[in-house]
Short mmCIF file of C-alpha atoms in Angstrom, two decimals:
data_model
loop_
_atom_site.label_atom_id
_atom_site.label_comp_id
_atom_site.label_asym_id
_atom_site.label_seq_id
_atom_site.Cartn_x
_atom_site.Cartn_y
_atom_site.Cartn_z
CA MET K 1 -28.11 -21.29 -14.23
CA SER K 2 -25.52 -21.52 -17.02
CA THR K 3 -22.03 -22.98 -16.46
CA ASP K 4 -20.27 -19.69 -17.16
CA MET K 5 -22.52 -17.91 -14.58
CA ARG K 6 -21.76 -20.63 -12.00
CA LEU K 7 -18.07 -20.28 -12.69
CA PHE K 8 -18.37 -16.48 -12.44
CA LEU K 9 -20.13 -16.58 -9.04
CA LEU K 10 -17.60 -19.10 -7.69
CA ALA K 11 -14.68 -16.97 -9.00
CA VAL K 12 -16.19 -13.76 -7.45
CA GLY K 13 -16.67 -15.60 -4.19
CA VAL K 14 -13.01 -16.69 -4.06
CA PHE K 15 -11.87 -13.24 -5.19
CA PHE K 16 -13.94 -11.46 -2.54
CA LEU K 17 -12.87 -13.82 0.23
CA ALA K 18 -9.20 -13.45 -0.81
CA LEU K 19 -9.49 -9.64 -0.66
CA VAL K 20 -11.25 -9.72 2.70
CA ALA K 21 -8.69 -12.22 4.13
CA SER K 22 -5.81 -10.05 2.87
CA ILE K 23 -7.30 -6.95 4.48
CA LEU K 24 -7.81 -8.73 7.79
CA TYR K 25 -4.33 -10.29 7.74
CA TYR K 26 -2.50 -7.03 6.86
CA TYR K 27 -4.65 -4.92 9.16
CA ARG K 28 -3.74 -7.20 12.09
CA ARG K 29 -0.10 -7.09 11.04
CA SER K 30 -0.09 -3.26 10.85
CA ARG K 31 -1.79 -3.02 14.22
CA LYS K 32 0.77 -5.42 15.67
CA ILE K 33 3.61 -3.29 14.33
CA ALA K 34 1.97 -0.02 15.44
CA ASP K 35 1.07 -1.29 18.94
CA ALA K 36 4.36 -3.15 19.59
CA THR K 37 6.04 -2.13 22.84
CA TRP K 38 9.77 -1.67 23.19
CA GLU K 39 10.02 -4.92 25.16
CA GLN K 40 8.14 -6.83 22.48
CA LEU K 41 10.55 -5.48 19.82
CA LEU K 42 13.54 -6.44 21.90
CA ARG K 43 12.19 -9.98 22.43
CA ARG K 44 11.80 -10.45 18.68
CA LEU K 45 15.53 -9.99 18.08
CA ILE K 46 17.19 -13.35 17.45
CA PHE K 47 20.57 -13.93 19.07
CA ILE K 48 23.43 -13.48 16.56
CA ASP K 49 27.08 -13.74 17.54
CA ARG K 50 28.22 -10.15 17.27
CA SER K 51 31.94 -10.96 16.99
CA GLY K 52 31.32 -13.14 13.94
CA VAL K 53 29.21 -10.41 12.33
CA GLU K 54 31.89 -7.80 13.05
CA GLU K 55 34.70 -9.95 11.70
CA ILE K 56 32.93 -10.59 8.45
CA ALA K 57 31.83 -6.94 8.06
CA LEU K 58 35.22 -5.43 8.88
CA ASP K 59 36.78 -7.65 6.27
CA ALA K 60 34.77 -5.70 3.72
CA VAL K 61 34.38 -2.20 5.17
CA ASP K 62 36.44 -0.01 7.52
CA GLU K 63 35.28 1.23 10.88
CA TYR K 64 33.49 4.16 9.21
CA GLY K 65 31.46 1.88 6.99
CA VAL K 66 33.45 2.73 3.88
CA ARG K 67 34.27 -0.21 1.55
CA ARG K 68 37.92 -1.31 1.99
CA THR K 69 40.20 -1.26 -1.05
CA ASP K 70 43.47 -2.28 0.68
CA ASP K 71 45.40 -5.46 -0.09
CA HIS K 72 43.97 -7.27 2.93
CA ALA K 73 40.29 -6.54 2.12
CA MET K 74 37.85 -9.38 1.41
CA GLU K 75 40.21 -12.09 2.52
CA LEU K 76 37.65 -14.29 4.19
CA GLU K 77 36.83 -17.50 2.33
CA ALA K 78 33.29 -18.82 1.88
CA ASP K 79 33.77 -21.63 4.44
CA GLN K 80 35.03 -19.14 7.08
CA ILE K 81 32.08 -16.90 6.51
CA TRP K 82 29.71 -19.88 6.69
CA THR K 83 31.20 -20.85 10.07
CA LEU K 84 31.30 -17.36 11.51
CA ILE K 85 27.64 -16.58 10.65
CA GLY K 86 26.27 -20.02 11.25
CA GLY K 87 25.32 -20.95 7.70
CA MET K 88 21.95 -20.29 6.13
CA ASP K 89 20.22 -20.26 9.56
CA GLY K 90 22.43 -17.40 10.58
CA LEU K 91 21.61 -15.49 7.43
CA LYS K 92 17.87 -16.08 7.93
CA ALA K 93 18.26 -14.66 11.47
CA ILE K 94 20.03 -11.62 10.01
CA GLU K 95 17.17 -11.13 7.53
CA HIS K 96 14.68 -11.41 10.39
CA ASN K 97 16.61 -9.05 12.68
CA SER K 98 16.99 -6.48 9.94
CA GLN K 99 13.19 -6.13 9.79
CA VAL K 100 13.05 -5.72 13.57
CA LEU K 101 15.70 -2.96 13.40
CA VAL K 102 13.51 -1.13 10.84
CA GLU K 103 10.59 -1.36 13.25
CA MET K 104 12.80 -0.07 16.11
CA ALA K 105 13.65 2.97 14.04
CA ALA K 106 10.02 3.47 13.20
CA TYR K 107 9.22 3.08 16.93
CA VAL K 108 11.15 6.19 17.92
CA GLN K 109 9.97 8.00 14.75
CA LYS K 110 6.50 8.22 16.44
CA TRP K 111 7.87 10.87 18.77
CA HIS K 112 11.01 11.99 16.93
CA PRO K 113 10.44 12.70 13.22
CA GLU K 114 14.17 13.14 12.68
CA ALA K 115 14.38 9.36 12.93
CA LEU K 116 12.71 9.18 9.57
CA VAL K 117 16.01 9.53 7.76
CA THR K 118 17.55 6.59 9.62
CA ALA K 119 14.39 4.56 9.24
CA GLU K 120 14.42 5.09 5.50
CA ALA K 121 18.09 4.12 5.31
CA LEU K 122 17.47 1.00 7.41
CA ARG K 123 14.44 0.07 5.30
CA LEU K 124 16.58 0.14 2.20
CA SER K 125 19.39 -1.84 3.82
CA ALA K 126 16.89 -4.42 5.00
CA ARG K 127 15.61 -4.71 1.50
CA GLU K 128 19.12 -5.27 0.20
CA ILE K 129 19.77 -7.96 2.84
CA GLU K 130 16.51 -9.61 1.77
CA TRP K 131 17.69 -9.57 -1.83
CA HIS K 132 21.07 -11.19 -0.97
CA VAL K 133 19.43 -13.87 1.21
CA GLU K 134 16.83 -14.68 -1.41
CA ARG K 135 19.56 -15.22 -3.97
CA LEU K 136 21.34 -17.60 -1.55
CA LYS K 137 18.11 -19.48 -0.78
CA ALA K 138 17.58 -19.90 -4.52
CA GLY K 139 21.19 -21.11 -4.78
CA VAL K 140 20.62 -23.73 -2.07
CA GLN K 141 17.62 -25.01 -4.01
CA THR K 142 19.54 -25.30 -7.22
CA GLY K 143 22.65 -26.67 -5.48
CA ASN K 144 24.72 -23.78 -6.78
CA VAL K 145 25.38 -21.91 -3.59
CA GLU K 146 29.12 -22.49 -2.98
CA HIS K 147 30.35 -20.22 -5.78
CA TRP K 148 28.20 -17.27 -4.72
CA PHE K 149 28.00 -17.66 -0.99
CA ALA K 150 30.97 -15.52 0.00
CA ASN K 151 29.88 -12.54 -2.04
CA TYR K 152 26.16 -12.48 -1.11
CA ALA K 153 26.63 -13.56 2.53
CA GLN K 154 29.34 -10.98 3.20
CA ASN K 155 27.23 -8.23 1.65
CA ALA K 156 24.20 -9.22 3.71
CA VAL K 157 26.24 -9.39 6.92
CA THR K 158 28.01 -6.12 6.28
CA ASN K 159 24.70 -4.36 5.65
CA TYR K 160 23.34 -5.81 8.89
CA TYR K 161 26.40 -4.69 10.83
CA LEU K 162 26.08 -1.17 9.43
CA MET K 163 22.35 -1.18 10.26
CA THR K 164 23.03 -1.99 13.87
CA ARG K 165 25.55 0.83 14.06
CA GLN K 166 23.15 3.34 12.40
CA LEU K 167 20.40 2.38 14.81
CA LEU K 168 22.64 2.61 17.88
CA ASN K 169 23.88 5.93 16.60
CA LEU K 170 20.31 7.21 16.25
CA TYR K 171 19.42 6.14 19.83
CA GLU K 172 22.73 7.67 21.10
CA LYS K 173 22.22 10.96 19.29
CA GLY K 174 18.67 11.23 20.45
CA ASN K 175 19.72 10.28 23.95
CA PHE K 176 16.91 7.74 24.09
CA PRO K 177 16.70 5.81 27.34
CA MET K 178 16.34 2.49 25.41
CA ARG K 179 19.82 2.77 24.04
CA GLY K 180 21.29 0.56 26.77
CA ASP K 181 18.77 -2.23 26.20
CA LEU K 182 19.44 -2.10 22.45
CA ALA K 183 23.21 -2.25 22.94
CA ARG K 184 22.81 -5.26 25.24
CA ALA K 185 20.47 -7.04 22.83
CA LEU K 186 22.88 -6.49 19.93
CA GLN K 187 25.92 -7.14 22.15
CA ALA K 188 27.45 -3.95 20.84
CA MET R 1 -40.54 10.02 -15.97
CA HIS R 2 -41.79 8.77 -12.69
CA LEU R 3 -39.72 8.91 -9.50
CA SER R 4 -40.77 6.98 -6.43
CA GLY R 5 -40.60 8.45 -2.96
CA LEU R 6 -37.60 6.26 -2.16
CA ASP R 7 -35.82 7.50 -5.31
CA LEU R 8 -36.41 11.07 -4.30
CA LEU R 9 -35.17 10.34 -0.79
CA PHE R 10 -31.92 8.86 -2.08
CA TRP R 11 -31.44 11.72 -4.46
CA ALA R 12 -31.91 14.33 -1.81
CA ALA R 13 -29.75 12.46 0.72
CA GLY R 14 -26.97 12.07 -1.83
CA LEU R 15 -27.02 15.79 -2.69
CA ILE R 16 -27.12 16.88 0.94
CA GLY R 17 -24.35 14.43 1.86
CA HIS R 18 -22.03 15.53 -0.99
CA VAL R 19 -22.65 19.23 -0.37
CA CYS R 20 -21.83 18.78 3.35
CA LEU R 21 -18.68 16.81 2.46
CA LEU R 22 -17.60 19.47 -0.11
CA PHE R 23 -18.20 22.12 2.57
CA VAL R 24 -15.95 20.17 4.99
CA LEU R 25 -13.23 19.72 2.38
CA LEU R 26 -13.17 23.46 1.61
CA ILE R 27 -13.67 24.86 5.12
CA ARG R 28 -11.12 22.56 6.80
CA GLY R 29 -8.56 23.11 4.07
CA ARG R 30 -8.57 19.43 2.92
CA ALA R 31 -9.28 20.41 -0.70
CA ARG R 32 -5.73 21.71 -1.02
CA LEU R 33 -4.33 18.36 0.20
CA PHE R 34 -6.72 16.14 -1.76
CA PRO R 35 -7.60 17.95 -4.97
CA MET R 36 -8.63 14.79 -6.84
CA PHE R 37 -10.89 13.59 -4.05
CA THR R 38 -12.39 17.07 -3.96
CA ALA R 39 -12.94 16.90 -7.74
CA LEU R 40 -14.72 13.56 -7.26
CA ILE R 41 -17.07 14.96 -4.66
CA THR R 42 -17.74 18.07 -6.81
CA LEU R 43 -18.51 15.84 -9.78
CA ASN R 44 -21.01 13.93 -7.61
CA VAL R 45 -22.79 17.17 -6.57
CA LEU R 46 -23.00 18.30 -10.20
CA ARG R 47 -24.05 14.84 -11.40
CA THR R 48 -26.88 14.58 -8.84
CA VAL R 49 -28.32 17.99 -9.87
CA LEU R 50 -27.85 17.41 -13.60
CA LEU R 51 -29.35 13.93 -13.65
CA PHE R 52 -32.28 15.01 -11.55
CA CYS R 53 -33.11 17.86 -13.95
CA ILE R 54 -32.68 15.60 -16.99
CA ARG R 55 -34.83 12.90 -15.48
CA LEU R 56 -37.63 15.37 -14.82
CA TYR R 57 -37.50 17.52 -17.92
CA SER R 58 -35.69 15.61 -20.64
CA THR R 59 -35.74 12.30 -22.58
CA ARG R 60 -34.71 8.85 -21.57
CA TYR R 61 -31.92 8.93 -24.15
CA ALA R 62 -30.50 12.16 -22.79
CA TYR R 63 -30.60 10.63 -19.25
CA PHE R 64 -29.02 7.41 -20.47
CA TYR R 65 -26.07 9.04 -22.21
CA THR R 66 -25.46 11.62 -19.50
CA TYR R 67 -25.64 8.92 -16.76
CA TRP R 68 -23.07 6.70 -18.42
CA GLY R 69 -20.86 9.51 -19.64
CA LEU R 70 -20.59 10.82 -16.09
CA ALA R 71 -20.19 7.29 -14.70
CA ILE R 72 -17.03 6.81 -16.91
CA LEU R 73 -15.74 10.21 -15.78
CA ASP R 74 -16.45 9.14 -12.19
CA VAL R 75 -14.36 5.96 -12.52
CA ALA R 76 -11.55 7.90 -14.21
CA ILE R 77 -11.42 10.40 -11.34
CA GLN R 78 -11.57 7.53 -8.79
CA LEU R 79 -8.45 6.09 -10.39
CA PHE R 80 -6.77 9.49 -10.05
CA VAL R 81 -7.86 9.53 -6.37
CA VAL R 82 -6.13 6.15 -5.92
CA TYR R 83 -2.99 7.67 -7.49
CA GLU R 84 -3.35 10.72 -5.22
CA LEU R 85 -3.55 8.53 -2.08
CA ALA R 86 -0.64 6.35 -3.31
CA THR R 87 1.59 9.39 -3.70
CA LYS R 88 0.83 10.41 -0.09
CA VAL R 89 1.76 6.98 1.22
CA PHE R 90 4.58 5.90 -1.09
CA ARG R 91 6.07 9.29 -1.98
CA PRO R 92 6.03 11.17 1.26
CA GLN R 93 9.05 13.34 0.43
CA GLU R 94 8.11 14.14 -3.21
CA LYS R 95 10.25 11.24 -4.45
CA TRP R 96 9.15 7.70 -5.20
CA ALA R 97 11.29 4.99 -3.72
CA SER R 98 12.12 2.80 -6.71
CA TYR R 99 10.97 -0.42 -5.03
CA SER R 100 7.57 1.10 -4.10
CA ARG R 101 6.99 2.36 -7.61
CA LYS R 102 7.86 -0.96 -9.22
CA GLY R 103 5.75 -2.86 -6.68
CA LEU R 104 2.82 -0.60 -7.41
CA ILE R 105 3.20 -0.89 -11.20
CA TRP R 106 3.20 -4.68 -10.90
CA TRP R 107 0.15 -4.63 -8.68
CA VAL R 108 -1.74 -2.37 -11.11
CA LEU R 109 -0.96 -4.70 -14.00
CA VAL R 110 -1.99 -7.80 -12.03
CA SER R 111 -5.19 -6.05 -10.85
CA ILE R 112 -6.17 -5.09 -14.43
CA PHE R 113 -5.56 -8.65 -15.57
CA LEU R 114 -7.54 -10.21 -12.75
CA ALA R 115 -10.45 -7.79 -13.05
CA ALA R 116 -10.56 -8.35 -16.87
CA ALA R 117 -10.40 -12.10 -16.44
CA LEU R 118 -13.29 -12.11 -13.96
CA THR R 119 -15.33 -9.74 -16.14
CA SER R 120 -14.88 -11.87 -19.25
CA ILE R 121 -16.45 -15.01 -17.67
CA PRO R 122 -20.26 -14.40 -17.56
CA LYS R 123 -22.88 -13.46 -20.12
CA PRO R 124 -25.40 -11.32 -18.14
CA PRO R 125 -29.02 -11.78 -19.20
CA THR R 126 -29.91 -8.57 -21.12
CA ASN R 127 -31.89 -7.36 -24.07
CA LEU R 128 -29.27 -4.99 -25.57
CA TRP R 129 -25.56 -5.30 -26.16
CA ALA R 130 -25.12 -1.86 -24.55
CA GLN R 131 -26.59 -3.25 -21.30
CA VAL R 132 -23.95 -6.06 -21.36
CA LEU R 133 -21.25 -3.41 -21.85
CA PHE R 134 -22.49 -1.32 -18.94
CA ILE R 135 -22.90 -4.23 -16.56
CA LYS R 136 -19.45 -5.57 -17.39
CA GLY R 137 -17.93 -2.11 -17.22
CA SER R 138 -19.36 -1.50 -13.75
CA PHE R 139 -18.15 -4.85 -12.49
CA PHE R 140 -14.71 -4.30 -13.95
CA SER R 141 -14.29 -0.91 -12.33
CA SER R 142 -15.42 -2.10 -8.92
CA ALA R 143 -13.14 -5.21 -9.00
CA LEU R 144 -10.17 -3.10 -10.20
CA LEU R 145 -10.63 -0.39 -7.54
CA SER R 146 -11.04 -2.84 -4.67
CA GLU R 147 -7.87 -4.64 -5.78
CA LEU R 148 -5.91 -1.39 -5.98
CA PHE R 149 -6.92 -0.39 -2.44
CA VAL R 150 -6.08 -3.79 -0.97
CA GLY R 151 -2.75 -3.76 -2.92
CA MET R 152 -1.84 -0.36 -1.52
CA MET R 153 -2.56 -1.56 1.98
CA ILE R 154 -0.44 -4.68 1.54
CA LEU R 155 2.53 -2.81 0.06
CA SER R 156 2.47 -0.07 2.73
CA VAL R 157 2.39 -2.65 5.56
CA THR R 158 5.16 -4.69 3.92
CA GLU R 159 7.34 -1.61 3.52
CA HIS R 160 6.45 -0.31 7.06
CA LEU R 161 5.12 2.91 5.53
CA PRO R 162 2.65 4.78 7.80
CA TRP R 163 -0.72 6.14 6.56
CA ARG R 164 -1.57 9.62 7.74
CA THR R 165 -4.91 9.96 9.34
CA HIS R 166 -6.93 11.56 6.54
CA VAL R 167 -5.33 9.46 3.80
CA ALA R 168 -6.24 6.37 5.80
CA ARG R 169 -9.88 7.51 6.28
CA ILE R 170 -10.45 8.40 2.59
CA SER R 171 -8.89 5.05 1.60
CA GLN R 172 -10.94 3.12 4.13
CA GLY R 173 -14.18 4.66 2.84
CA LEU R 174 -13.41 4.16 -0.85
CA GLY R 175 -11.89 0.70 -0.22
CA PHE R 176 -14.91 -0.50 1.74
CA TYR R 177 -17.32 0.89 -0.91
CA SER R 178 -15.40 -0.69 -3.79
CA LEU R 179 -15.27 -4.03 -2.00
CA THR R 180 -18.99 -4.13 -1.28
CA THR R 181 -19.82 -3.02 -4.83
CA VAL R 182 -17.98 -6.08 -6.18
CA LEU R 183 -20.74 -8.23 -4.56
CA ILE R 184 -23.49 -5.90 -5.72
CA GLU R 185 -22.17 -5.75 -9.28
CA ALA R 186 -21.83 -9.54 -9.31
CA ALA R 187 -25.50 -9.80 -8.28
CA ILE R 188 -26.45 -7.31 -10.97
CA THR R 189 -24.56 -9.44 -13.46
CA TYR R 190 -26.38 -12.52 -12.25
CA PHE R 191 -29.90 -10.98 -12.44
CA GLY R 192 -29.24 -8.89 -15.49
CA LEU R 193 -31.90 -6.71 -17.08
CA LYS R 194 -33.73 -9.14 -19.33
CA SER R 195 -36.73 -9.68 -17.04
CA GLY R 196 -37.13 -6.10 -15.84
CA THR R 197 -35.21 -3.67 -13.70
CA GLY R 198 -36.69 -4.68 -10.27
CA ALA R 199 -33.58 -6.47 -8.98
CA TYR R 200 -31.26 -3.81 -10.50
CA GLN R 201 -33.13 -1.04 -8.65
CA LYS R 202 -33.12 -2.87 -5.36
CA LEU R 203 -29.39 -3.56 -5.64
CA THR R 204 -28.74 0.08 -6.64
CA HIS R 205 -30.58 1.23 -3.50
CA ILE R 206 -28.39 -1.05 -1.36
CA ARG R 207 -25.31 0.41 -3.04
CA MET R 208 -26.59 3.91 -2.38
CA ILE R 209 -27.13 3.18 1.32
CA ILE R 210 -23.62 1.88 1.59
CA TYR R 211 -22.24 4.91 -0.30
CA LEU R 212 -24.20 7.35 1.89
CA GLY R 213 -22.70 5.62 4.91
CA CYS R 214 -19.24 6.21 3.45
CA VAL R 215 -20.07 9.92 2.80
CA ALA R 216 -21.19 10.30 6.49
CA PHE R 217 -17.97 8.61 7.59
CA TRP R 218 -15.84 11.05 5.47
CA ILE R 219 -17.77 14.08 6.76
CA ILE R 220 -17.03 13.16 10.34
CA MET R 221 -13.44 12.01 9.77
CA LEU R 222 -12.36 14.89 7.54
CA TRP R 223 -13.93 17.41 9.87
CA ARG R 224 -11.75 16.07 12.71
CA ARG R 225 -8.17 17.26 13.02
CA ALA R 226 -5.42 14.86 11.96
CA SER R 227 -2.75 14.02 14.50
CA THR R 228 -0.12 16.73 14.24
CA ALA R 229 3.08 15.74 12.55
CA ARG R 230 6.15 17.86 12.93
CA GLU R 231 7.52 19.25 9.70
CA MET R 232 10.88 17.93 8.40
CA THR R 233 13.73 20.39 8.28
CA ASP R 234 15.36 21.16 4.90
CA GLN R 235 18.50 19.28 6.04
CA MET R 236 16.43 16.15 6.78
CA ARG R 237 14.85 16.39 3.35
CA ARG R 238 18.26 16.63 1.69
CA GLU R 239 19.59 13.68 3.69
CA LEU R 240 16.51 11.59 2.77
CA SER R 241 16.82 12.51 -0.88
CA ALA R 242 20.52 11.47 -0.89
CA ILE R 243 19.66 8.14 0.71
CA GLN R 244 16.95 7.46 -1.84
CA THR R 245 19.34 8.35 -4.76
CA ALA R 246 22.02 6.12 -3.30
CA ALA R 247 19.50 3.32 -2.74
CA THR R 248 18.24 3.52 -6.33
CA LYS R 249 21.80 3.16 -7.61
CA THR R 250 22.44 0.23 -5.25
CA VAL R 251 19.25 -1.55 -6.32
CA GLU R 252 20.12 -1.00 -10.02
CA ALA R 253 23.64 -2.35 -9.38
CA LEU R 254 22.24 -5.37 -7.62
CA ARG R 255 19.77 -6.10 -10.42
CA SER R 256 22.53 -5.87 -13.08
CA ARG R 257 24.51 -8.61 -11.38
CA ARG R 258 24.19 -12.15 -12.57
CA GLU R 259 21.79 -14.11 -10.47
CA VAL R 260 22.60 -17.39 -8.81
#
């Protein structure tokens, strides 16, 4: 057997196994998401101090979620935001929880298609949070995080805060019985 | 041209299977939802009849060119079927989310590169340059299609986008078939055609058995009713469209910022 044929068979073997492994991994992941019970979703939420989140978010947006333009907007300094949210660990928890919130919206969407609109909005917010946190993680690696922390962290936290309110609003409007559990888990 | 009993059996089974599937697609109203998939099955019905007639009554050359001409058309329609399925998953409200579209474009480019890289490695043992071209072309298309199906699955799970029942079943059938043909085409590349067509014919029969299994799977699954989904109201559509427009602007604004 020639060398190029040996290399080809080896490459095809690796390629095939990689595809099969990806299918199995993502199939299991999709089943896990689809079969998740409400209690499992609740348990996946990581504890985040709500008062800290609220303080950071309301420094940037008003109670209706509209960006503030008054003289006292965006007054928090980077070190204050760092302390209130618990540094990078807190932001990673926010990134994780934002994904769980999307799944919680998708959970009620199974029976209530009107939840699709909120689920889509949450999905996009979660993506934005992921983007901000990724930038900060990159900043930590390059040692250039101080300058950008306030901006990216506040945007991520504000998005998360608005996500929690959107989700609670969805559960409240739909009069879903899980609303109480959700409010307790989010300390809202 | 001589046809063995096994060849005739596969030919008949393929024709019956495709006609049954086409019947299901038309009777159950799936053709309206999946026009490209219906076109693919229609092409297969016509191809089976046409090739059978040519093989019996015409020359080897006519068969050769018709076979490969239709094979290229078949792969082209399969790519359109992938696009059709992608629109059902990633564009449920007639509008692509910008992140889904970009993710898909990236995946398509990576898939083409990977499939081309794998295809370029071997020199299959053949007598004619045309045989090399056809062996490599078949391997390339099966590798590309299998990558596209796996990529669609990964992106949809990552974005928490659900697959409706019939979309999932068509994708599972085509995805499974593409994946298994990667191995079969790799074996054909290894054995080549230099020392006869014995190995090629056996491997083709295995591929046909797998394909007939997929056809039977589609007949059953597409005959069954999909889980009923309630229709969105016009107001919900408008809200969703506004969210997607706002999100696109946000994502563009984010990308335009200087990165850390």
